[in-house]
PDB file of C-alpha atoms in Angstrom:
ATOM      1  CA  MET A   1       0.000   0.000   0.000  1.00  0.00           C
ATOM      2  CA  ASN A   2       2.821   2.363   0.845  1.00  0.00           C
ATOM      3  CA  ASN A   3       4.550   1.626  -2.465  1.00  0.00           C
ATOM      4  CA  LEU A   4       1.372   2.367  -4.383  1.00  0.00           C
ATOM      5  CA  SER A   5       0.949   5.643  -2.520  1.00  0.00           C
ATOM      6  CA  GLU A   6       4.524   6.658  -3.290  1.00  0.00           C
ATOM      7  CA  GLN A   7       4.014   5.990  -6.998  1.00  0.00           C
ATOM      8  CA  PHE A   8       0.957   8.247  -7.153  1.00  0.00           C
ATOM      9  CA  ASN A   9       2.721  10.991  -5.194  1.00  0.00           C
ATOM     10  CA  ASN A  10       5.826  10.786  -7.418  1.00  0.00           C
ATOM     11  CA  PRO A  11       5.176  12.432 -10.843  1.00  0.00           C
ATOM     12  CA  GLN A  12       7.895  10.379 -12.491  1.00  0.00           C
ATOM     13  CA  SER A  13       6.375   7.152 -11.233  1.00  0.00           C
ATOM     14  CA  SER A  14       2.933   8.325 -12.359  1.00  0.00           C
ATOM     15  CA  GLN A  15       4.294   8.960 -15.864  1.00  0.00           C
ATOM     16  CA  GLN A  16       5.735   5.454 -15.923  1.00  0.00           C
ATOM     17  CA  PHE A  17       2.314   4.050 -15.002  1.00  0.00           C
ATOM     18  CA  GLN A  18       0.534   6.104 -17.687  1.00  0.00           C
ATOM     19  CA  SER A  19       2.912   5.129 -20.469  1.00  0.00           C
ATOM     20  CA  GLY A  20       2.591   1.475 -19.600  1.00  0.00           C
ATOM     21  CA  GLN A  21       6.357   1.057 -19.927  1.00  0.00           C
ATOM     22  CA  PRO A  22       8.868   1.806 -17.150  1.00  0.00           C
ATOM     23  CA  MET A  23      11.437   4.497 -17.848  1.00  0.00           C
ATOM     24  CA  GLN A  24      14.166   1.918 -17.335  1.00  0.00           C
ATOM     25  CA  ASN A  25      12.812  -0.174 -20.224  1.00  0.00           C
ATOM     26  CA  GLN A  26      12.629   2.912 -22.465  1.00  0.00           C
ATOM     27  CA  SER A  27      16.264   3.707 -21.670  1.00  0.00           C
ATOM     28  CA  VAL A  28      17.284   0.136 -22.480  1.00  0.00           C
ATOM     29  CA  THR A  29      15.440   0.312 -25.830  1.00  0.00           C
ATOM     30  CA  ALA A  30      17.145   3.589 -26.779  1.00  0.00           C
ATOM     31  CA  HIS A  31      20.551   2.241 -25.783  1.00  0.00           C
ATOM     32  CA  SER A  32      19.966  -0.946 -27.791  1.00  0.00           C
ATOM     33  CA  SER A  33      18.973   1.059 -30.873  1.00  0.00           C
ATOM     34  CA  ALA A  34      22.054   3.289 -30.588  1.00  0.00           C
ATOM     35  CA  SER A  35      24.317   0.277 -30.165  1.00  0.00           C
ATOM     36  CA  ARG A  36      22.844  -1.373 -33.251  1.00  0.00           C
ATOM     37  CA  GLU A  37      23.464   1.741 -35.343  1.00  0.00           C
ATOM     38  CA  ILE A  38      27.060   1.944 -34.122  1.00  0.00           C
ATOM     39  CA  GLU A  39      27.673  -1.694 -35.044  1.00  0.00           C
ATOM     40  CA  GLU A  40      26.193  -1.135 -38.522  1.00  0.00           C
ATOM     41  CA  VAL A  41      28.543   1.816 -39.086  1.00  0.00           C
ATOM     42  CA  LYS A  42      31.531  -0.215 -37.874  1.00  0.00           C
ATOM     43  CA  GLY A  43      30.567  -3.025 -40.237  1.00  0.00           C
ATOM     44  CA  ALA A  44      30.282  -0.657 -43.214  1.00  0.00           C
ATOM     45  CA  ILE A  45      33.697   0.863 -42.462  1.00  0.00           C
ATOM     46  CA  PHE A  46      35.257  -2.594 -42.079  1.00  0.00           C
ATOM     47  CA  LEU A  47      33.882  -3.728 -45.468  1.00  0.00           C
ATOM     48  CA  ALA A  48      35.082  -0.512 -47.115  1.00  0.00           C
ATOM     49  CA  LYS A  49      38.604  -1.140 -45.797  1.00  0.00           C
ATOM     50  CA  GLN A  50      38.531  -4.796 -46.804  1.00  0.00           C
ATOM     51  CA  PHE A  51      37.233  -4.071 -50.312  1.00  0.00           C
ATOM     52  CA  PRO A  52      38.558  -0.629 -51.326  1.00  0.00           C
ATOM     53  CA  ARG A  53      37.322   0.907 -54.549  1.00  0.00           C
ATOM     54  CA  ASN A  54      39.191   0.447 -57.788  1.00  0.00           C
ATOM     55  CA  MET A  55      39.254   4.026 -59.061  1.00  0.00           C
ATOM     56  CA  PHE A  56      39.851   2.955 -62.662  1.00  0.00           C
ATOM     57  CA  GLU A  57      36.834   0.625 -62.654  1.00  0.00           C
ATOM     58  CA  ALA A  58      34.701   3.191 -60.823  1.00  0.00           C
ATOM     59  CA  GLN A  59      35.532   5.822 -63.429  1.00  0.00           C
ATOM     60  CA  ASN A  60      34.666   3.443 -66.272  1.00  0.00           C
ATOM     61  CA  ARG A  61      31.331   2.567 -64.653  1.00  0.00           C
ATOM     62  CA  ILE A  62      30.473   6.241 -64.328  1.00  0.00           C
ATOM     63  CA  LEU A  63      31.349   6.997 -67.965  1.00  0.00           C
ATOM     64  CA  ASP A  64      29.369   3.967 -69.169  1.00  0.00           C
ATOM     65  CA  ASN A  65      26.291   5.210 -67.313  1.00  0.00           C
ATOM     66  CA  CYS A  66      26.719   8.657 -68.853  1.00  0.00           C
ATOM     67  CA  LYS A  67      26.308   7.081 -72.299  1.00  0.00           C
ATOM     68  CA  ARG A  68      22.637   6.406 -71.509  1.00  0.00           C
ATOM     69  CA  PRO A  69      20.511   9.006 -73.346  1.00  0.00           C
ATOM     70  CA  ALA A  70      17.898   9.211 -70.578  1.00  0.00           C
ATOM     71  CA  LEU A  71      20.526  10.074 -67.964  1.00  0.00           C
ATOM     72  CA  ALA A  72      22.370  12.477 -70.270  1.00  0.00           C
ATOM     73  CA  ALA A  73      19.150  14.413 -70.919  1.00  0.00           C
ATOM     74  CA  SER A  74      18.633  15.035 -67.180  1.00  0.00           C
ATOM     75  CA  SER A  75      22.264  15.304 -66.112  1.00  0.00           C
ATOM     76  CA  MET A  76      22.433  19.108 -65.833  1.00  0.00           C
ATOM     77  CA  TYR A  77      20.412  21.866 -64.212  1.00  0.00           C
ATOM     78  CA  SER A  78      20.252  25.422 -65.510  1.00  0.00           C
ATOM     79  CA  TYR A  79      19.389  28.680 -63.778  1.00  0.00           C
ATOM     80  CA  PRO A  80      18.851  32.079 -65.456  1.00  0.00           C
ATOM     81  CA  LYS A  81      21.018  34.899 -64.157  1.00  0.00           C
ATOM     82  CA  GLY A  82      21.728  38.265 -65.750  1.00  0.00           C
ATOM     83  CA  GLY A  83      20.659  37.332 -69.284  1.00  0.00           C
ATOM     84  CA  THR A  84      22.844  34.237 -69.292  1.00  0.00           C
ATOM     85  CA  LYS A  85      22.614  30.980 -67.340  1.00  0.00           C
ATOM     86  CA  VAL A  86      24.341  29.072 -64.586  1.00  0.00           C
ATOM     87  CA  THR A  87      24.631  25.310 -65.035  1.00  0.00           C
ATOM     88  CA  GLY A  88      25.873  22.370 -63.006  1.00  0.00           C
ATOM     89  CA  PRO A  89      25.465  18.628 -62.461  1.00  0.00           C
ATOM     90  CA  SER A  90      21.929  17.660 -61.427  1.00  0.00           C
ATOM     91  CA  ILE A  91      20.942  15.453 -58.498  1.00  0.00           C
ATOM     92  CA  ARG A  92      20.324  12.584 -60.948  1.00  0.00           C
ATOM     93  CA  LEU A  93      23.926  12.707 -62.176  1.00  0.00           C
ATOM     94  CA  ALA A  94      25.189  13.093 -58.586  1.00  0.00           C
ATOM     95  CA  GLU A  95      23.309   9.920 -57.570  1.00  0.00           C
ATOM     96  CA  VAL A  96      24.879   7.998 -60.460  1.00  0.00           C
ATOM     97  CA  LEU A  97      28.310   9.254 -59.430  1.00  0.00           C
ATOM     98  CA  ALA A  98      27.764   8.155 -55.824  1.00  0.00           C
ATOM     99  CA  ARG A  99      26.440   4.694 -56.730  1.00  0.00           C
ATOM    100  CA  ASN A 100      29.294   3.887 -59.070  1.00  0.00           C
ATOM    101  CA  TRP A 101      32.074   5.532 -57.033  1.00  0.00           C
ATOM    102  CA  GLY A 102      31.380   3.042 -54.267  1.00  0.00           C
ATOM    103  CA  ASN A 103      31.885   2.854 -50.497  1.00  0.00           C
ATOM    104  CA  LEU A 104      29.779   5.975 -49.909  1.00  0.00           C
ATOM    105  CA  SER A 105      27.024   6.433 -47.374  1.00  0.00           C
ATOM    106  CA  TYR A 106      24.655   9.237 -48.389  1.00  0.00           C
ATOM    107  CA  GLY A 107      21.061  10.312 -47.982  1.00  0.00           C
ATOM    108  CA  ILE A 108      18.576  12.685 -46.329  1.00  0.00           C
ATOM    109  CA  LYS A 109      17.324  12.336 -42.739  1.00  0.00           C
ATOM    110  CA  GLU A 110      14.474  14.206 -41.083  1.00  0.00           C
ATOM    111  CA  LEU A 111      15.824  14.987 -37.621  1.00  0.00           C
ATOM    112  CA  GLU A 112      12.808  16.733 -36.143  1.00  0.00           C
ATOM    113  CA  GLN A 113       9.316  17.854 -37.136  1.00  0.00           C
ATOM    114  CA  ARG A 114       7.811  20.825 -35.331  1.00  0.00           C
ATOM    115  CA  ASP A 115       4.678  22.864 -35.928  1.00  0.00           C
ATOM    116  CA  GLY A 116       4.959  24.208 -39.447  1.00  0.00           C
ATOM    117  CA  GLU A 117       8.547  23.112 -40.191  1.00  0.00           C
ATOM    118  CA  SER A 118      10.964  20.191 -40.333  1.00  0.00           C
ATOM    119  CA  VAL A 119      14.668  20.020 -39.496  1.00  0.00           C
ATOM    120  CA  ALA A 120      16.532  17.695 -41.840  1.00  0.00           C
ATOM    121  CA  MET A 121      20.091  16.740 -42.703  1.00  0.00           C
ATOM    122  CA  ALA A 122      21.688  15.791 -46.027  1.00  0.00           C
ATOM    123  CA  TYR A 123      24.993  13.946 -45.822  1.00  0.00           C
ATOM    124  CA  CYS A 124      27.597  12.055 -47.829  1.00  0.00           C
ATOM    125  CA  TRP A 125      30.332  10.032 -46.110  1.00  0.00           C
ATOM    126  CA  ASP A 126      33.287   8.353 -47.810  1.00  0.00           C
ATOM    127  CA  LEU A 127      33.784   5.249 -45.675  1.00  0.00           C
ATOM    128  CA  GLU A 128      37.314   4.684 -47.011  1.00  0.00           C
ATOM    129  CA  THR A 129      38.841   8.099 -46.412  1.00  0.00           C
ATOM    130  CA  ASN A 130      36.478   9.232 -43.609  1.00  0.00           C
ATOM    131  CA  VAL A 131      35.693  12.406 -45.554  1.00  0.00           C
ATOM    132  CA  ARG A 132      32.202  13.614 -44.677  1.00  0.00           C
ATOM    133  CA  GLN A 133      29.985  16.412 -45.939  1.00  0.00           C
ATOM    134  CA  GLU A 134      26.701  17.249 -44.231  1.00  0.00           C
ATOM    135  CA  LYS A 135      24.201  20.095 -44.312  1.00  0.00           C
ATOM    136  CA  VAL A 136      21.477  20.673 -41.711  1.00  0.00           C
ATOM    137  CA  PHE A 137      18.541  22.776 -42.943  1.00  0.00           C
ATOM    138  CA  THR A 138      15.007  23.793 -42.025  1.00  0.00           C
ATOM    139  CA  VAL A 139      12.045  23.249 -44.362  1.00  0.00           C
ATOM    140  CA  LYS A 140       8.868  25.278 -43.898  1.00  0.00           C
ATOM    141  CA  HIS A 141       5.658  23.295 -44.423  1.00  0.00           C
ATOM    142  CA  SER A 142       4.467  25.657 -47.143  1.00  0.00           C
ATOM    143  CA  ILE A 143       4.939  26.394 -50.821  1.00  0.00           C
ATOM    144  CA  TYR A 144       5.070  29.824 -52.397  1.00  0.00           C
ATOM    145  CA  ARG A 145       2.857  30.663 -55.352  1.00  0.00           C
ATOM    146  CA  LYS A 146       3.079  33.602 -57.729  1.00  0.00           C
ATOM    147  CA  GLN A 147      -0.544  34.376 -56.999  1.00  0.00           C
ATOM    148  CA  GLY A 148      -2.301  33.890 -53.677  1.00  0.00           C
ATOM    149  CA  GLY A 149       0.755  33.889 -51.410  1.00  0.00           C
ATOM    150  CA  PRO A 150       2.092  30.870 -49.470  1.00  0.00           C
ATOM    151  CA  LYS A 151       0.060  27.672 -49.232  1.00  0.00           C
ATOM    152  CA  LEU A 152       0.334  25.646 -46.032  1.00  0.00           C
ATOM    153  CA  LEU A 153       0.975  21.914 -46.354  1.00  0.00           C
ATOM    154  CA  LEU A 154      -1.032  19.648 -44.084  1.00  0.00           C
ATOM    155  CA  ASP A 155      -0.940  16.307 -45.896  1.00  0.00           C
ATOM    156  CA  PRO A 156       1.975  14.177 -44.569  1.00  0.00           C
ATOM    157  CA  ARG A 157       2.756  13.110 -48.133  1.00  0.00           C
ATOM    158  CA  ASP A 158       3.037  16.739 -49.287  1.00  0.00           C
ATOM    159  CA  ILE A 159       5.325  17.508 -46.351  1.00  0.00           C
ATOM    160  CA  TYR A 160       7.499  14.483 -47.140  1.00  0.00           C
ATOM    161  CA  GLU A 161       7.816  15.504 -50.798  1.00  0.00           C
ATOM    162  CA  LYS A 162       8.684  19.097 -49.810  1.00  0.00           C
ATOM    163  CA  VAL A 163      11.455  17.895 -47.472  1.00  0.00           C
ATOM    164  CA  ALA A 164      12.774  15.472 -50.108  1.00  0.00           C
ATOM    165  CA  ASN A 165      12.750  18.154 -52.808  1.00  0.00           C
ATOM    166  CA  ASP A 166      14.574  20.734 -50.684  1.00  0.00           C
ATOM    167  CA  GLY A 167      16.986  18.081 -49.446  1.00  0.00           C
ATOM    168  CA  ALA A 168      17.887  16.953 -52.965  1.00  0.00           C
ATOM    169  CA  ARG A 169      19.863  20.130 -53.646  1.00  0.00           C
ATOM    170  CA  ARG A 170      21.783  19.802 -50.384  1.00  0.00           C
ATOM    171  CA  LEU A 171      22.433  16.134 -51.055  1.00  0.00           C
ATOM    172  CA  ARG A 172      23.818  16.978 -54.489  1.00  0.00           C
ATOM    173  CA  ALA A 173      26.203  19.500 -52.954  1.00  0.00           C
ATOM    174  CA  CYS A 174      27.371  16.932 -50.377  1.00  0.00           C
ATOM    175  CA  ILE A 175      28.026  14.253 -53.010  1.00  0.00           C
ATOM    176  CA  LEU A 176      29.885  16.647 -55.292  1.00  0.00           C
ATOM    177  CA  GLY A 177      31.936  17.787 -52.292  1.00  0.00           C
ATOM    178  CA  VAL A 178      33.200  14.251 -51.658  1.00  0.00           C
ATOM    179  CA  ILE A 179      33.754  12.872 -55.184  1.00  0.00           C
ATOM    180  CA  PRO A 180      36.856  14.311 -56.928  1.00  0.00           C
ATOM    181  CA  GLY A 181      36.106  17.249 -59.215  1.00  0.00           C
ATOM    182  CA  ASP A 182      37.918  15.802 -62.231  1.00  0.00           C
ATOM    183  CA  ILE A 183      35.639  12.736 -62.136  1.00  0.00           C
ATOM    184  CA  VAL A 184      32.590  15.028 -62.119  1.00  0.00           C
ATOM    185  CA  ASP A 185      33.965  16.998 -65.080  1.00  0.00           C
ATOM    186  CA  LEU A 186      34.556  13.790 -67.068  1.00  0.00           C
ATOM    187  CA  ALA A 187      30.969  12.687 -66.389  1.00  0.00           C
ATOM    188  CA  VAL A 188      29.531  16.012 -67.565  1.00  0.00           C
ATOM    189  CA  GLU A 189      31.667  15.901 -70.711  1.00  0.00           C
ATOM    190  CA  GLU A 190      30.527  12.347 -71.480  1.00  0.00           C
ATOM    191  CA  CYS A 191      26.857  13.322 -71.054  1.00  0.00           C
ATOM    192  CA  THR A 192      27.360  16.198 -73.483  1.00  0.00           C
ATOM    193  CA  LYS A 193      28.888  13.845 -76.030  1.00  0.00           C
ATOM    194  CA  THR A 194      25.958  11.469 -75.642  1.00  0.00           C
ATOM    195  CA  LEU A 195      23.426  14.193 -76.360  1.00  0.00           C
ATOM    196  CA  ALA A 196      25.417  15.524 -79.292  1.00  0.00           C
ATOM    197  CA  GLY A 197      25.694  12.057 -80.850  1.00  0.00           C
ATOM    198  CA  GLN A 198      21.928  11.548 -80.867  1.00  0.00           C
ATOM    199  CA  ASN A 199      21.192  14.377 -83.284  1.00  0.00           C
ATOM    200  CA  GLU A 200      22.171  15.335 -86.799  1.00  0.00           C
ATOM    201  CA  GLY A 201      23.807  18.655 -87.658  1.00  0.00           C
ATOM    202  CA  PRO A 202      25.445  21.327 -85.488  1.00  0.00           C
ATOM    203  CA  LEU A 203      23.685  22.458 -82.323  1.00  0.00           C
ATOM    204  CA  LYS A 204      23.188  26.022 -83.572  1.00  0.00           C
ATOM    205  CA  GLU A 205      21.358  24.873 -86.692  1.00  0.00           C
ATOM    206  CA  ARG A 206      19.086  22.598 -84.670  1.00  0.00           C
ATOM    207  CA  ILE A 207      18.238  25.464 -82.307  1.00  0.00           C
ATOM    208  CA  VAL A 208      17.305  27.668 -85.283  1.00  0.00           C
ATOM    209  CA  LYS A 209      15.108  24.876 -86.665  1.00  0.00           C
ATOM    210  CA  ALA A 210      13.388  24.501 -83.290  1.00  0.00           C
ATOM    211  CA  LEU A 211      12.718  28.247 -83.070  1.00  0.00           C
ATOM    212  CA  THR A 212      11.350  28.232 -86.618  1.00  0.00           C
ATOM    213  CA  PHE A 213       9.084  25.272 -85.858  1.00  0.00           C
ATOM    214  CA  PHE A 214       7.542  26.934 -82.800  1.00  0.00           C
ATOM    215  CA  LYS A 215       6.886  30.163 -84.695  1.00  0.00           C
ATOM    216  CA  GLU A 216       5.356  28.526 -87.785  1.00  0.00           C
ATOM    217  CA  LYS A 217       3.325  25.782 -86.087  1.00  0.00           C
ATOM    218  CA  HIS A 218       2.272  27.424 -82.821  1.00  0.00           C
ATOM    219  CA  GLY A 219       2.898  31.162 -83.240  1.00  0.00           C
ATOM    220  CA  VAL A 220       5.472  31.124 -80.446  1.00  0.00           C
ATOM    221  CA  THR A 221       8.143  33.767 -80.989  1.00  0.00           C
ATOM    222  CA  GLN A 222      11.762  33.673 -79.932  1.00  0.00           C
ATOM    223  CA  GLU A 223      11.027  36.294 -77.251  1.00  0.00           C
ATOM    224  CA  MET A 224       8.363  34.044 -75.690  1.00  0.00           C
ATOM    225  CA  ILE A 225      10.783  31.115 -75.595  1.00  0.00           C
ATOM    226  CA  GLU A 226      13.526  33.250 -74.044  1.00  0.00           C
ATOM    227  CA  VAL A 227      11.131  34.503 -71.360  1.00  0.00           C
ATOM    228  CA  ARG A 228      10.262  30.874 -70.583  1.00  0.00           C
ATOM    229  CA  PHE A 229      13.919  29.825 -70.183  1.00  0.00           C
ATOM    230  CA  GLY A 230      15.140  33.069 -68.601  1.00  0.00           C
ATOM    231  CA  TYR A 231      18.082  33.745 -70.912  1.00  0.00           C
ATOM    232  CA  ASN A 232      18.900  34.505 -74.548  1.00  0.00           C
ATOM    233  CA  ALA A 233      18.685  31.909 -77.314  1.00  0.00           C
ATOM    234  CA  SER A 234      22.392  32.443 -77.967  1.00  0.00           C
ATOM    235  CA  SER A 235      23.037  30.695 -74.619  1.00  0.00           C
ATOM    236  CA  PHE A 236      20.972  27.582 -75.400  1.00  0.00           C
ATOM    237  CA  SER A 237      22.699  24.217 -75.032  1.00  0.00           C
ATOM    238  CA  GLU A 238      21.879  20.575 -75.759  1.00  0.00           C
ATOM    239  CA  PHE A 239      19.907  20.411 -72.533  1.00  0.00           C
ATOM    240  CA  ASP A 240      17.751  23.396 -73.525  1.00  0.00           C
ATOM    241  CA  LEU A 241      17.083  21.767 -76.885  1.00  0.00           C
ATOM    242  CA  VAL A 242      15.904  18.641 -75.070  1.00  0.00           C
ATOM    243  CA  GLN A 243      13.500  20.777 -73.046  1.00  0.00           C
ATOM    244  CA  LEU A 244      12.143  22.403 -76.210  1.00  0.00           C
ATOM    245  CA  THR A 245      11.653  18.942 -77.697  1.00  0.00           C
ATOM    246  CA  ASN A 246       9.719  17.828 -74.617  1.00  0.00           C
ATOM    247  CA  ILE A 247       7.463  20.890 -74.878  1.00  0.00           C
ATOM    248  CA  ARG A 248       6.911  20.223 -78.588  1.00  0.00           C
ATOM    249  CA  ASN A 249       5.932  16.605 -77.871  1.00  0.00           C
ATOM    250  CA  SER A 250       3.546  17.725 -75.136  1.00  0.00           C
ATOM    251  CA  LEU A 251       1.836  20.170 -77.506  1.00  0.00           C
ATOM    252  CA  LYS A 252       1.705  17.569 -80.271  1.00  0.00           C
ATOM    253  CA  ASP A 253       0.061  14.964 -78.025  1.00  0.00           C
ATOM    254  CA  GLY A 254      -2.453  17.475 -76.703  1.00  0.00           C
ATOM    255  CA  MET A 255      -1.233  17.112 -73.121  1.00  0.00           C
ATOM    256  CA  SER A 256      -0.848  20.899 -72.762  1.00  0.00           C
ATOM    257  CA  THR A 257      -1.495  24.172 -74.555  1.00  0.00           C
ATOM    258  CA  VAL A 258       0.778  26.994 -75.673  1.00  0.00           C
ATOM    259  CA  GLU A 259      -0.530  29.160 -72.815  1.00  0.00           C
ATOM    260  CA  ASP A 260       0.701  26.567 -70.305  1.00  0.00           C
ATOM    261  CA  TRP A 261       4.292  27.174 -71.381  1.00  0.00           C
ATOM    262  CA  PHE A 262       4.622  30.665 -72.863  1.00  0.00           C
ATOM    263  CA  SER A 263       3.405  34.147 -71.916  1.00  0.00           C
ATOM    264  CA  LYS A 264       2.722  36.679 -74.667  1.00  0.00           C
ATOM    265  CA  GLU A 265       2.398  39.576 -72.233  1.00  0.00           C
ATOM    266  CA  GLU A 266       5.821  38.998 -70.693  1.00  0.00           C
ATOM    267  CA  ALA A 267       7.388  38.589 -74.147  1.00  0.00           C
ATOM    268  CA  LYS A 268       6.248  42.077 -75.159  1.00  0.00           C
ATOM    269  CA  LYS A 269       8.546  43.553 -72.476  1.00  0.00           C
ATOM    270  CA  VAL A 270      11.618  41.942 -74.065  1.00  0.00           C
ATOM    271  CA  ASP A 271      13.910  44.030 -76.271  1.00  0.00           C
ATOM    272  CA  GLY A 272      12.738  43.810 -79.889  1.00  0.00           C
ATOM    273  CA  GLY A 273      16.314  43.269 -81.086  1.00  0.00           C
ATOM    274  CA  LEU A 274      15.929  39.590 -80.344  1.00  0.00           C
ATOM    275  CA  ALA A 275      13.329  39.292 -83.077  1.00  0.00           C
ATOM    276  CA  THR A 276      15.803  40.700 -85.585  1.00  0.00           C
ATOM    277  CA  GLU A 277      18.320  38.037 -84.583  1.00  0.00           C
ATOM    278  CA  PHE A 278      15.645  35.402 -85.113  1.00  0.00           C
ATOM    279  CA  GLU A 279      14.850  36.638 -88.619  1.00  0.00           C
ATOM    280  CA  LYS A 280      18.537  36.613 -89.548  1.00  0.00           C
ATOM    281  CA  SER A 281      18.813  33.054 -88.270  1.00  0.00           C
ATOM    282  CA  GLN A 282      15.964  32.041 -90.586  1.00  0.00           C
ATOM    283  CA  GLU A 283      17.625  33.613 -93.608  1.00  0.00           C
ATOM    284  CA  GLN A 284      21.036  32.132 -92.802  1.00  0.00           C
ATOM    285  CA  PRO A 285      20.426  28.786 -91.079  1.00  0.00           C
ATOM    286  CA  LYS A 286      24.112  27.899 -91.180  1.00  0.00           C
ATOM    287  CA  THR A 287      25.172  30.915 -89.114  1.00  0.00           C
ATOM    288  CA  GLU A 288      26.364  29.766 -85.716  1.00  0.00           C
ATOM    289  CA  VAL A 289      24.764  31.262 -82.627  1.00  0.00           C
ATOM    290  CA  LYS A 290      27.554  32.247 -80.282  1.00  0.00           C
ATOM    291  CA  SER A 291      27.171  30.760 -76.824  1.00  0.00           C
ATOM    292  CA  ASP A 292      27.934  32.810 -73.735  1.00  0.00           C
ATOM    293  CA  ALA A 293      30.685  31.483 -71.483  1.00  0.00           C
ATOM    294  CA  PRO A 294      29.152  29.357 -68.694  1.00  0.00           C
ATOM    295  CA  ASN A 295      29.614  30.316 -65.085  1.00  0.00           C
ATOM    296  CA  GLN A 296      32.453  28.302 -63.570  1.00  0.00           C
ATOM    297  CA  ASN A 297      30.944  28.365 -60.077  1.00  0.00           C
ATOM    298  CA  PRO A 298      27.370  27.141 -60.403  1.00  0.00           C
ATOM    299  CA  ILE A 299      25.132  27.777 -57.421  1.00  0.00           C
ATOM    300  CA  GLU A 300      22.687  25.291 -55.990  1.00  0.00           C
ATOM    301  CA  GLN A 301      19.484  25.821 -57.881  1.00  0.00           C
ATOM    302  CA  PRO A 302      16.826  23.408 -59.153  1.00  0.00           C
ATOM    303  CA  GLU A 303      16.501  22.392 -62.742  1.00  0.00           C
ATOM    304  CA  LEU A 304      13.833  24.337 -64.659  1.00  0.00           C
ATOM    305  CA  PRO A 305      10.575  22.334 -64.469  1.00  0.00           C
ATOM    306  CA  LEU A 306       8.867  21.040 -67.552  1.00  0.00           C
ATOM    307  CA  GLU A 307       5.471  20.423 -66.104  1.00  0.00           C
TER     308      GLU A 307
END
């Protein structure tokens, strides 16, 4: 009777009764879970030391994957800035690099979820060299719209997708911070070769043909296309041409309309000199469109959506 009275008078004992599980058992469970995670990490490190990567084979695997057209088409992101564009390896290419480089532990973890926001961590750890990159960030449970202001996310699936989407950019930066830069450059170069080998004729001529097609078939001017991409047609690359092709296929199949992709009102604000360049390109299809020099320090930005 005295013991029962002490438990009701002691808040800690009362909490143990309410939870149905003694605090001692909870502590044992937490300790067991932590010990299991430590043993898993030790095992991964031991295997990485026992079976170190063959850098020559890893490089060949990466280059072989970059010869796949589907990967090459999504291997780069682009971001408009000051009339030109900033480009860099996409998260899809970074994942291929990590898988084929070997002995890497990488991913995104949600550390905490509070009211209206989540705290997450993106990381990449080279188990051989013990080089680790990690980024802790906060994700608001809302999305910003051009009209109507922010929209709160209440569905757990929407929150999960928002955390995963924001974490993808941090994960890409972590992976690219661990894998040697020369390997990344070789992968990007191989993806460019893959895209170039799929098409006939120089890139500049194919861009002119694409611009001509959109104007003749859909009444879409060069200004409207440049507003959509955020930079001048003279800066277009193989990846931009792939995006134009995807838009053309969507219009052809009736999955979208011209208004879904291009804005006539915004195009009217663009300098009319671009139209003159377009007309000259039609008259002289063999004239090369000079490409602006790409930024050598691409920032972390998402790839332009094609939805």
